[in-house]
Coordinates of C-alpha atoms in Angstrom, one line a residue:
Chain A
M238 CA -151.6 -13.0 -36.6
N239 CA -153.0 -14.7 -39.6
R240 CA -150.8 -16.8 -41.1
P241 CA -149.8 -16.1 -45.0
S242 CA -151.3 -19.3 -46.6
P243 CA -153.5 -22.2 -45.1
I244 CA -150.4 -24.5 -45.1
D245 CA -146.9 -23.5 -44.5
A246 CA -143.8 -25.1 -46.2
D247 CA -142.6 -27.5 -43.3
E248 CA -146.3 -28.7 -42.7
A249 CA -146.4 -29.4 -46.4
A250 CA -143.3 -31.1 -46.3
L251 CA -144.5 -33.2 -43.6
I252 CA -147.8 -34.2 -45.0
R253 CA -146.3 -35.0 -48.4
A254 CA -143.6 -37.5 -46.6
A255 CA -146.4 -39.1 -44.6
Q256 CA -148.5 -39.7 -47.7
K257 CA -145.5 -41.5 -49.0
G258 CA -145.9 -43.7 -46.0
D259 CA -143.2 -41.9 -43.7
Q260 CA -144.0 -43.0 -40.1
D261 CA -142.0 -40.6 -38.3
A262 CA -143.3 -37.7 -40.6
F263 CA -147.0 -38.8 -39.8
E264 CA -146.2 -39.1 -36.2
R265 CA -144.5 -35.4 -36.3
L266 CA -147.8 -34.1 -37.7
V267 CA -149.9 -35.8 -35.1
H268 CA -147.7 -34.3 -32.4
A269 CA -148.1 -30.9 -34.1
Y270 CA -151.7 -31.2 -33.4
D271 CA -152.5 -33.8 -30.9
R272 CA -152.4 -31.4 -27.8
G273 CA -155.1 -29.0 -29.3
V274 CA -157.3 -32.2 -30.6
L275 CA -157.4 -33.5 -26.8
Q276 CA -157.8 -30.3 -25.6
I277 CA -160.7 -29.3 -27.4
A278 CA -162.3 -32.7 -27.0
M279 CA -161.7 -32.9 -23.4
N280 CA -163.5 -29.2 -23.1
L281 CA -166.2 -30.2 -25.2
L282 CA -167.2 -33.8 -24.0
R283 CA -165.7 -33.4 -20.3
S284 CA -164.8 -37.0 -20.1
P285 CA -161.1 -38.2 -20.5
E286 CA -162.3 -41.7 -21.8
D287 CA -164.6 -40.0 -24.4
A288 CA -161.9 -37.3 -25.5
Y289 CA -159.2 -40.4 -25.6
D290 CA -161.8 -42.3 -28.2
V291 CA -162.1 -39.0 -30.2
Y292 CA -158.2 -38.7 -30.4
Q293 CA -158.1 -42.3 -31.6
E294 CA -160.6 -42.2 -34.0
A295 CA -159.9 -38.8 -35.5
F296 CA -156.2 -39.8 -36.1
L297 CA -156.8 -43.2 -37.6
R298 CA -159.5 -41.4 -39.9
V299 CA -156.7 -38.8 -40.7
F300 CA -154.4 -41.9 -41.4
K301 CA -156.6 -43.8 -43.6
S302 CA -157.5 -40.6 -45.9
L303 CA -154.7 -38.7 -46.1
H304 CA -153.4 -40.1 -49.5
Q305 CA -156.5 -38.0 -50.5
F306 CA -155.8 -34.7 -48.9
R307 CA -155.1 -31.8 -51.2
L308 CA -152.4 -29.6 -50.4
D309 CA -153.9 -26.4 -51.6
S310 CA -156.4 -27.1 -48.3
S311 CA -155.8 -26.2 -45.2
F312 CA -154.8 -29.3 -43.0
S313 CA -155.8 -27.9 -39.6
T314 CA -159.4 -27.1 -40.9
W315 CA -159.7 -30.8 -42.2
L316 CA -158.4 -32.3 -39.0
Y317 CA -160.8 -29.9 -36.7
R318 CA -163.6 -30.8 -39.1
I319 CA -163.2 -34.4 -37.9
V320 CA -162.9 -33.8 -34.5
T321 CA -165.8 -31.5 -34.3
N322 CA -168.0 -34.0 -36.0
L323 CA -166.6 -37.0 -34.0
C324 CA -167.6 -34.5 -30.7
L325 CA -170.7 -33.7 -32.1
D326 CA -171.5 -37.6 -32.5
Q327 CA -170.6 -38.1 -28.9
M328 CA -172.7 -35.2 -27.5
R329 CA -175.7 -36.5 -29.7
K330 CA -175.1 -40.1 -28.3
R331 CA -174.7 -38.7 -24.7
K332 CA -177.8 -36.8 -24.9
T333 CA -179.8 -39.8 -25.6
R334 CA -178.0 -41.5 -23.0
R335 CA -178.2 -39.5 -20.1
E336 CA -178.3 -35.8 -18.8
E337 CA -175.0 -34.7 -17.8
S338 CA -174.3 -34.8 -14.3
S339 CA -171.8 -33.3 -12.2
V340 CA -169.7 -36.5 -12.2
V341 CA -167.0 -37.1 -14.7
D342 CA -165.5 -40.4 -15.9
T343 CA -161.7 -40.5 -15.0
E344 CA -158.8 -43.0 -15.0
D345 CA -159.1 -42.9 -11.3
G346 CA -162.8 -43.7 -11.6
P347 CA -165.8 -41.0 -11.2
R348 CA -165.1 -37.8 -9.7
D349 CA -166.8 -34.6 -9.4
R350 CA -166.4 -32.2 -12.5
M351 CA -165.2 -29.7 -10.6
D352 CA -162.2 -31.9 -8.8
T353 CA -160.9 -32.1 -12.2
V354 CA -160.1 -28.6 -12.7
A355 CA -156.6 -27.9 -11.8
E356 CA -155.8 -25.0 -9.2
G357 CA -153.9 -22.2 -10.2
R358 CA -151.8 -19.7 -8.5
E359 CA -154.6 -19.4 -5.7
Q360 CA -153.5 -22.5 -4.0
G361 CA -151.9 -20.7 -1.2
D362 CA -155.0 -18.5 -0.7
P363 CA -158.2 -20.4 0.6
Q364 CA -160.7 -17.7 -0.1
R365 CA -159.4 -16.9 -3.8
S366 CA -159.4 -20.4 -4.0
L367 CA -163.0 -20.9 -3.0
M368 CA -164.2 -17.8 -5.4
N369 CA -162.2 -19.7 -8.3
R370 CA -163.9 -22.7 -7.6
Q371 CA -167.3 -21.2 -7.8
L372 CA -166.3 -19.1 -10.6
S373 CA -165.3 -22.4 -12.5
L374 CA -168.5 -24.1 -11.6
R375 CA -170.6 -21.2 -12.9
I376 CA -168.5 -21.5 -16.0
E377 CA -168.8 -25.2 -16.5
Q378 CA -172.6 -24.8 -15.7
G379 CA -172.6 -22.0 -18.5
L380 CA -170.9 -23.9 -20.9
G381 CA -173.3 -27.0 -20.1
D382 CA -176.4 -24.7 -21.0
L383 CA -174.9 -23.9 -24.4
T384 CA -176.0 -25.6 -27.4
A385 CA -173.4 -28.3 -29.2
K386 CA -172.9 -25.9 -31.7
E387 CA -172.5 -22.5 -29.6
R388 CA -170.4 -24.6 -27.4
M389 CA -168.2 -25.8 -30.3
V390 CA -168.1 -21.9 -31.9
F391 CA -167.3 -20.8 -28.4
E392 CA -164.5 -23.4 -27.4
M393 CA -163.1 -23.0 -30.8
R394 CA -163.1 -19.1 -30.6
H395 CA -162.3 -18.4 -26.9
Y396 CA -160.2 -21.2 -25.8
Q397 CA -158.2 -22.2 -29.1
G398 CA -157.9 -18.8 -30.5
M399 CA -159.7 -19.7 -33.9
R400 CA -160.7 -17.1 -36.4
L401 CA -164.4 -17.0 -37.0
R402 CA -163.8 -17.6 -40.8
A403 CA -161.7 -21.0 -39.8
I404 CA -164.6 -22.0 -37.6
G405 CA -167.2 -21.5 -40.2
D406 CA -164.9 -23.8 -42.3
V407 CA -164.4 -26.5 -39.8
L408 CA -168.2 -26.4 -39.0
G409 CA -169.2 -26.4 -42.5
T410 CA -171.2 -23.2 -42.0
S411 CA -170.7 -19.4 -42.8
E412 CA -168.7 -17.0 -40.9
E413 CA -171.9 -15.1 -40.3
A414 CA -173.6 -18.1 -38.9
A415 CA -170.5 -18.6 -36.8
K416 CA -170.6 -15.0 -35.6
M417 CA -174.2 -15.3 -34.4
C418 CA -173.5 -18.4 -32.6
L419 CA -170.6 -16.6 -30.7
F420 CA -173.1 -13.8 -29.9
R421 CA -175.5 -16.2 -28.4
A422 CA -173.0 -18.1 -26.3
T423 CA -171.5 -14.9 -25.1
Q424 CA -175.0 -13.7 -24.2
K425 CA -175.5 -17.2 -22.4
M426 CA -172.1 -17.1 -20.5
R427 CA -172.7 -13.6 -19.6
A428 CA -176.0 -14.5 -17.9
A429 CA -174.5 -17.5 -16.2
L430 CA -171.5 -15.7 -14.6
G431 CA -174.0 -12.9 -13.6
D432 CA -172.8 -11.1 -10.6
F433 CA -168.8 -12.5 -10.9
V434 CA -168.3 -10.2 -13.6
Chain B
M154 CA -172.9 3.8 -34.8
N155 CA -176.0 3.1 -32.5
C156 CA -175.9 1.8 -28.9
E157 CA -177.6 -1.5 -30.3
L158 CA -174.9 -2.2 -32.8
A159 CA -172.0 -1.0 -30.5
R160 CA -173.5 -3.6 -27.9
K161 CA -173.4 -6.4 -30.7
N162 CA -169.9 -5.4 -31.9
T163 CA -168.3 -5.3 -28.2
T164 CA -167.7 -9.0 -28.4
L165 CA -166.5 -8.8 -32.1
F166 CA -164.2 -6.0 -30.9
L167 CA -162.5 -8.3 -28.1
Y168 CA -162.1 -11.3 -30.1
G169 CA -160.3 -9.2 -32.9
E170 CA -163.2 -9.7 -35.5
L171 CA -164.1 -6.5 -36.8
S172 CA -162.4 -4.5 -39.5
I173 CA -160.2 -1.5 -39.0
E174 CA -162.8 0.9 -39.8
E175 CA -165.5 -1.0 -37.7
E176 CA -163.2 -0.9 -34.8
Q177 CA -162.5 3.0 -35.1
T178 CA -166.3 3.5 -35.2
F179 CA -166.9 1.6 -32.3
Q180 CA -163.9 3.0 -30.4
D181 CA -165.5 6.5 -31.0
H182 CA -168.7 5.4 -30.0
I183 CA -167.4 3.8 -26.7
E184 CA -165.5 7.0 -26.1
A185 CA -168.8 9.3 -26.5
C186 CA -171.6 6.8 -24.5
A187 CA -171.0 6.0 -21.1
D188 CA -173.7 3.2 -21.0
C189 CA -171.7 1.2 -23.7
S190 CA -168.5 2.0 -22.2
A191 CA -169.9 0.3 -19.1
A192 CA -170.9 -2.3 -21.0
F193 CA -167.6 -2.8 -22.9
E194 CA -165.9 -3.0 -19.6
A195 CA -168.3 -5.6 -18.2
E196 CA -167.9 -7.7 -21.5
K197 CA -163.9 -7.3 -20.7
R198 CA -164.4 -8.8 -16.9
L199 CA -166.3 -11.5 -18.5
H200 CA -163.3 -12.4 -20.5
T201 CA -160.9 -12.2 -18.1
A202 CA -163.1 -14.6 -15.9
L203 CA -163.5 -17.1 -18.6
D204 CA -159.6 -17.1 -19.4
Q205 CA -159.4 -18.5 -15.6
R206 CA -160.9 -22.0 -16.9
Q207 CA -158.1 -24.2 -17.0
V208 CA -157.6 -25.7 -20.3
D209 CA -154.5 -27.8 -20.1
V210 CA -154.4 -31.5 -21.1
D211 CA -153.6 -33.9 -18.6
P212 CA -150.0 -35.3 -19.6
A213 CA -150.6 -38.9 -18.8
L214 CA -153.9 -38.9 -21.2
L215 CA -151.7 -37.5 -23.8
V216 CA -149.0 -40.2 -23.4
R217 CA -151.6 -42.7 -23.3
C218 CA -153.3 -41.5 -26.5
R219 CA -150.0 -41.4 -28.5
R220 CA -148.8 -44.7 -27.2
D221 CA -152.4 -46.5 -28.3
L222 CA -152.5 -44.7 -31.5
S223 CA -149.0 -45.8 -32.5
Q224 CA -150.1 -49.4 -31.8
R225 CA -153.5 -49.2 -33.7
L226 CA -151.4 -47.4 -36.7
E227 CA -149.1 -50.7 -36.5
S228 CA -152.3 -52.8 -37.1
V229 CA -153.5 -50.7 -40.0
R230 CA -150.5 -49.9 -41.8
P231 CA -149.6 -51.6 -45.1
R232 CA -146.6 -53.9 -44.6
S233 CA -143.8 -53.6 -46.8
G234 CA -141.3 -55.8 -48.7
L235 CA -141.2 -59.4 -47.6
L236 CA -144.2 -59.2 -45.1
D237 CA -146.2 -57.5 -47.8
W238 CA -145.1 -60.3 -50.2
L239 CA -146.0 -63.0 -47.5
A240 CA -149.5 -61.5 -46.8
R241 CA -150.3 -61.2 -50.4
L242 CA -149.2 -64.6 -51.1
S243 CA -151.6 -66.0 -48.2
D244 CA -154.4 -64.1 -49.7
L245 CA -154.3 -65.7 -53.2
R246 CA -156.8 -68.0 -54.4
I247 CA -154.6 -70.7 -55.3
A248 CA -155.8 -72.8 -58.2
A249 CA -155.5 -76.7 -58.3
L250 CA -152.8 -76.7 -60.9
A251 CA -150.5 -74.2 -58.7
K252 CA -150.7 -75.9 -55.7
P253 CA -147.4 -77.5 -55.9
A254 CA -145.7 -74.5 -57.0
A255 CA -147.4 -72.5 -54.0
A256 CA -146.5 -75.0 -51.4
L257 CA -142.7 -74.9 -52.8
A258 CA -142.8 -71.2 -52.6
L259 CA -144.3 -71.2 -49.2
V260 CA -141.3 -73.6 -48.0
A261 CA -138.8 -71.1 -49.4
V262 CA -140.5 -68.4 -47.6
G263 CA -140.6 -70.5 -44.6
F264 CA -136.9 -71.0 -44.6
F265 CA -136.4 -67.3 -45.5
G266 CA -138.5 -65.9 -42.6
A267 CA -136.8 -68.4 -40.2
R268 CA -133.9 -66.8 -40.9
L269 CA -135.5 -63.4 -40.2
T270 CA -136.9 -64.1 -37.0
T271 CA -134.6 -66.4 -35.5
P272 CA -131.2 -65.4 -36.8
R273 CA -128.0 -67.3 -35.8
Q274 CA -125.8 -64.3 -36.3
P275 CA -126.1 -60.8 -34.7
I276 CA -128.4 -58.7 -36.7
T277 CA -125.9 -55.5 -35.7
S278 CA -122.5 -56.4 -34.6
A279 CA -123.3 -55.0 -31.1
R280 CA -126.1 -57.0 -30.2
D281 CA -127.5 -60.3 -30.1
V282 CA -131.5 -60.7 -31.1
A283 CA -131.8 -63.4 -28.5
A284 CA -130.9 -60.5 -25.7
L285 CA -133.8 -58.6 -26.7
S286 CA -136.4 -60.4 -24.9
S287 CA -139.6 -58.7 -23.2
A288 CA -137.6 -57.8 -20.5
D289 CA -135.4 -55.6 -22.7
P290 CA -136.2 -52.3 -22.1
S291 CA -135.3 -51.1 -25.6
V292 CA -137.5 -49.8 -28.2
M293 CA -136.4 -50.9 -31.7
R294 CA -137.8 -49.8 -35.1
V295 CA -136.6 -51.5 -38.3
R296 CA -135.6 -48.8 -40.5
Y297 CA -134.0 -50.8 -43.6
L298 CA -133.1 -54.2 -44.6
E299 CA -131.0 -55.9 -47.0
P300 CA -131.3 -59.6 -47.6
S301 CA -128.0 -61.3 -48.9
A302 CA -127.6 -64.2 -51.3
S303 CA -126.4 -66.4 -48.2
G304 CA -129.6 -66.2 -46.5
R305 CA -128.5 -63.5 -44.1
V306 CA -130.1 -60.1 -43.7
Q307 CA -128.6 -56.8 -42.5
L308 CA -131.1 -54.8 -40.6
V309 CA -130.7 -50.7 -39.6
V310 CA -132.6 -50.0 -36.6
E311 CA -133.4 -47.5 -34.5
E312 CA -133.1 -48.1 -30.9
T313 CA -134.4 -46.3 -27.8
R314 CA -132.8 -47.5 -24.3
Q315 CA -134.8 -46.2 -21.3
R316 CA -132.5 -45.5 -18.3
T317 CA -133.4 -44.1 -15.0
L318 CA -131.4 -41.0 -13.6
S319 CA -131.9 -39.0 -10.7
G320 CA -129.9 -36.3 -9.0
S321 CA -130.1 -32.5 -8.2
V322 CA -130.3 -30.1 -11.0
N323 CA -126.9 -28.8 -10.0
D324 CA -125.6 -32.1 -11.1
D325 CA -123.9 -31.5 -14.3
Q326 CA -125.3 -34.3 -16.3
I327 CA -129.0 -33.8 -14.8
R328 CA -128.5 -30.3 -16.0
R329 CA -127.4 -30.9 -19.5
L330 CA -130.0 -33.4 -20.1
L331 CA -132.9 -30.9 -18.8
L332 CA -131.3 -28.4 -21.2
A333 CA -131.5 -30.7 -23.9
A334 CA -135.1 -31.9 -23.1
A335 CA -136.1 -28.1 -23.0
R336 CA -134.8 -27.6 -26.6
E337 CA -135.5 -30.8 -28.4
S338 CA -138.2 -33.0 -26.7
T339 CA -140.9 -33.7 -28.9
D340 CA -143.4 -33.6 -26.2
P341 CA -144.3 -29.9 -25.2
G342 CA -145.3 -30.8 -21.9
L343 CA -141.6 -32.0 -21.2
R344 CA -139.9 -29.0 -22.6
A345 CA -142.3 -26.9 -20.4
E346 CA -141.4 -28.7 -17.2
S347 CA -137.5 -29.0 -18.0
M348 CA -137.4 -25.2 -18.3
D349 CA -139.6 -25.0 -14.9
M350 CA -136.7 -27.0 -13.4
L351 CA -133.9 -25.2 -14.8
R352 CA -135.2 -21.7 -13.7
S353 CA -133.1 -21.9 -10.5
Q354 CA -129.9 -22.1 -12.5
H355 CA -129.8 -18.4 -13.2
A356 CA -126.0 -18.4 -12.7
S357 CA -125.1 -21.3 -15.0
G358 CA -125.4 -19.0 -18.2
E359 CA -126.6 -21.9 -20.2
L360 CA -130.3 -21.5 -19.8
R361 CA -131.1 -17.9 -21.1
P362 CA -130.2 -19.1 -24.7
V363 CA -132.5 -22.0 -24.5
L364 CA -135.2 -19.9 -23.1
V365 CA -134.6 -17.4 -26.1
Y366 CA -134.6 -20.1 -28.6
A367 CA -138.0 -21.7 -27.3
L368 CA -139.9 -18.2 -27.3
E369 CA -138.5 -17.6 -30.9
H370 CA -139.2 -21.1 -32.2
D371 CA -141.3 -23.6 -30.0
P372 CA -144.2 -24.5 -31.8
N373 CA -146.3 -24.6 -28.8
P374 CA -147.9 -21.3 -27.2
G375 CA -147.6 -22.9 -23.8
V376 CA -143.8 -23.7 -23.8
R377 CA -143.5 -20.1 -25.2
L378 CA -145.5 -18.7 -22.5
K379 CA -143.4 -20.7 -20.1
A380 CA -140.4 -19.4 -21.8
L381 CA -141.2 -16.0 -21.3
D382 CA -142.1 -16.3 -17.6
A383 CA -138.7 -17.8 -17.0
L384 CA -137.0 -15.0 -19.1
K385 CA -138.5 -12.4 -16.3
A386 CA -134.9 -12.8 -14.4
Y387 CA -133.3 -11.7 -17.7
G388 CA -135.5 -8.6 -19.1
R389 CA -132.6 -6.3 -19.4
E390 CA -130.4 -8.5 -21.3
A391 CA -130.1 -7.3 -25.0
D392 CA -130.7 -10.7 -26.5
V393 CA -134.0 -11.1 -24.5
R394 CA -135.4 -7.5 -25.4
A395 CA -134.5 -8.5 -29.1
A396 CA -136.6 -11.6 -28.9
L397 CA -139.3 -10.2 -27.2
T398 CA -139.5 -7.6 -29.7
Q399 CA -139.2 -10.1 -32.5
V400 CA -142.1 -12.1 -30.6
L401 CA -144.6 -9.1 -30.3
L402 CA -144.2 -8.4 -33.7
T403 CA -144.5 -12.0 -35.2
D404 CA -145.7 -14.4 -32.8
D405 CA -149.4 -15.8 -33.9
N406 CA -150.7 -16.2 -30.2
P407 CA -152.2 -13.0 -28.7
G408 CA -151.4 -14.4 -25.3
V409 CA -147.6 -14.5 -25.8
R410 CA -147.8 -11.3 -27.4
T411 CA -149.2 -9.7 -24.4
Q412 CA -147.1 -11.2 -22.0
A413 CA -144.3 -9.7 -24.3
I414 CA -145.5 -6.3 -23.8
D415 CA -145.5 -6.7 -19.9
L416 CA -141.9 -8.0 -20.2
L417 CA -140.7 -5.4 -22.4
V418 CA -142.5 -2.5 -20.3
E419 CA -141.0 -3.8 -17.2
D420 CA -137.4 -2.2 -18.3
K421 CA -138.2 0.0 -20.8
D422 CA -135.6 1.5 -23.3
D423 CA -135.6 3.9 -26.0
S424 CA -136.8 1.5 -28.7
T425 CA -139.6 0.1 -26.4
A426 CA -141.9 3.2 -27.3
G427 CA -141.4 2.4 -31.2
V428 CA -142.1 -1.1 -31.0
L429 CA -145.4 -0.5 -29.2
Q430 CA -146.4 2.3 -31.8
Q431 CA -145.7 -0.4 -34.4
V432 CA -148.0 -3.1 -32.5
V433 CA -150.9 -0.4 -32.2
Q434 CA -150.8 0.2 -35.9
K435 CA -150.5 -3.3 -37.0
D436 CA -151.7 -5.8 -34.6
N437 CA -155.1 -7.6 -35.4
N438 CA -156.0 -8.2 -31.9
S439 CA -157.6 -5.6 -30.1
Y440 CA -156.7 -6.6 -26.7
V441 CA -153.2 -6.6 -27.8
R442 CA -153.5 -3.0 -28.9
L443 CA -155.2 -1.7 -26.2
R444 CA -152.4 -3.3 -23.8
C445 CA -149.8 -1.5 -26.1
Q446 CA -151.8 1.8 -25.9
K447 CA -152.3 1.6 -22.2
A448 CA -148.4 0.9 -21.8
L449 CA -147.6 3.9 -23.9
E450 CA -149.8 6.4 -22.1
E451 CA -148.0 5.0 -18.9
M452 CA -144.8 6.1 -20.8
N453 CA -146.0 9.2 -21.8
A454 CA -145.5 8.4 -25.2
S455 CA -147.8 9.2 -28.3
V456 CA -149.6 6.3 -29.3
G457 CA -149.1 7.0 -33.3
T458 CA -145.9 7.1 -35.1
F459 CA -145.1 10.2 -37.1

């Protein structure tokens, strides 16, 4: 359900306290959003180290600019705008560096991307596990074929549950443009999954 | 509505992005057009397949991110009080004539600073600072300081001492700590894991209120889903049903609302149909509305209210 206002009273109080230098308030603000930030960065960049860099840089920027934040705007939109811009920069850098391979960097060294996808309840059923691995592989390939903007819109709408209007605000574009991006992304994912659905 | 527009609107319908009028027109078209209905079913299967992609964050990565951010913030945070004054003093462009006065001030600062960093008396009545070596597992944060004329200083510190406990979930102390973690930990991963550990403790009677509280108040939807899952064992209890109804009507996460529907329908009572009818009329997510409609049909209840 939609929230009644861009920022609720508890969050506004936390932001005010953090703006006055209350460390605990800033920490609570970080903890309220950081799992989502890491999740979106991880899903978009598919590298724990790149996601780590985005996390650090995003919250440092928030910390340094929080005194300029106006409480009549949405904190989450502001934060996610910072995060998506950082992710976009990373994706552009990566594009110039190399084509994405099926190997991702992890703390334990390079691993196949699919090995980093956690298995769910199917663990006891090898056939189902294999099917799910194949499906996950198709999904990853499909996501890899999306443009950076399509990827972001799709990630924020499908996996983060954000409204298209909010996504438009985050990406500095219109709701209509976000809608078109979602259409294109869904079409591509449909084509990528093909006989799986 | 023609078929081309209906195909376009299928995606928006499933994401709950159509207006009520558009939804109605879309549903009318789907009911009348077999091809678009089949395309709609295929799109739903696509959504279900995409939902299977795991998106949970590695807790170890989250912990590392938080720890390192905290350290970085310490280095960029503006210093306060004496340290700030010291920093500003060191930044001053000291004019030649002011050098003696500045030197005197630095001597005084050094004296006072030495008292701060190597106190001869305990900072708190309970602990000698000398004991706080790097080997000490305590984490201390100075919250307040008050210098006195005698050169002593009183510090108010927050102290976190790590200790390892091990034992069975049945052990009273372990269970109480897990219950506290499930309710009060700032880490949602820890809250969820604590609930998982406690699930076998149905008989204790202490878990259900914690789960109900988490379902109604936890800010993290993953934790709320975990609480919902654990509450399956208590689906007939009045407080649980009240919480499920509340969640179904007010939770902002459609996944949580969908799970709440499933649990409510498992043990239907007289009020279930009324709640589902309300959701069909008011919920902004088309999938949640569809689930309610289906549940009402299975109950042979009317979809609309009278």
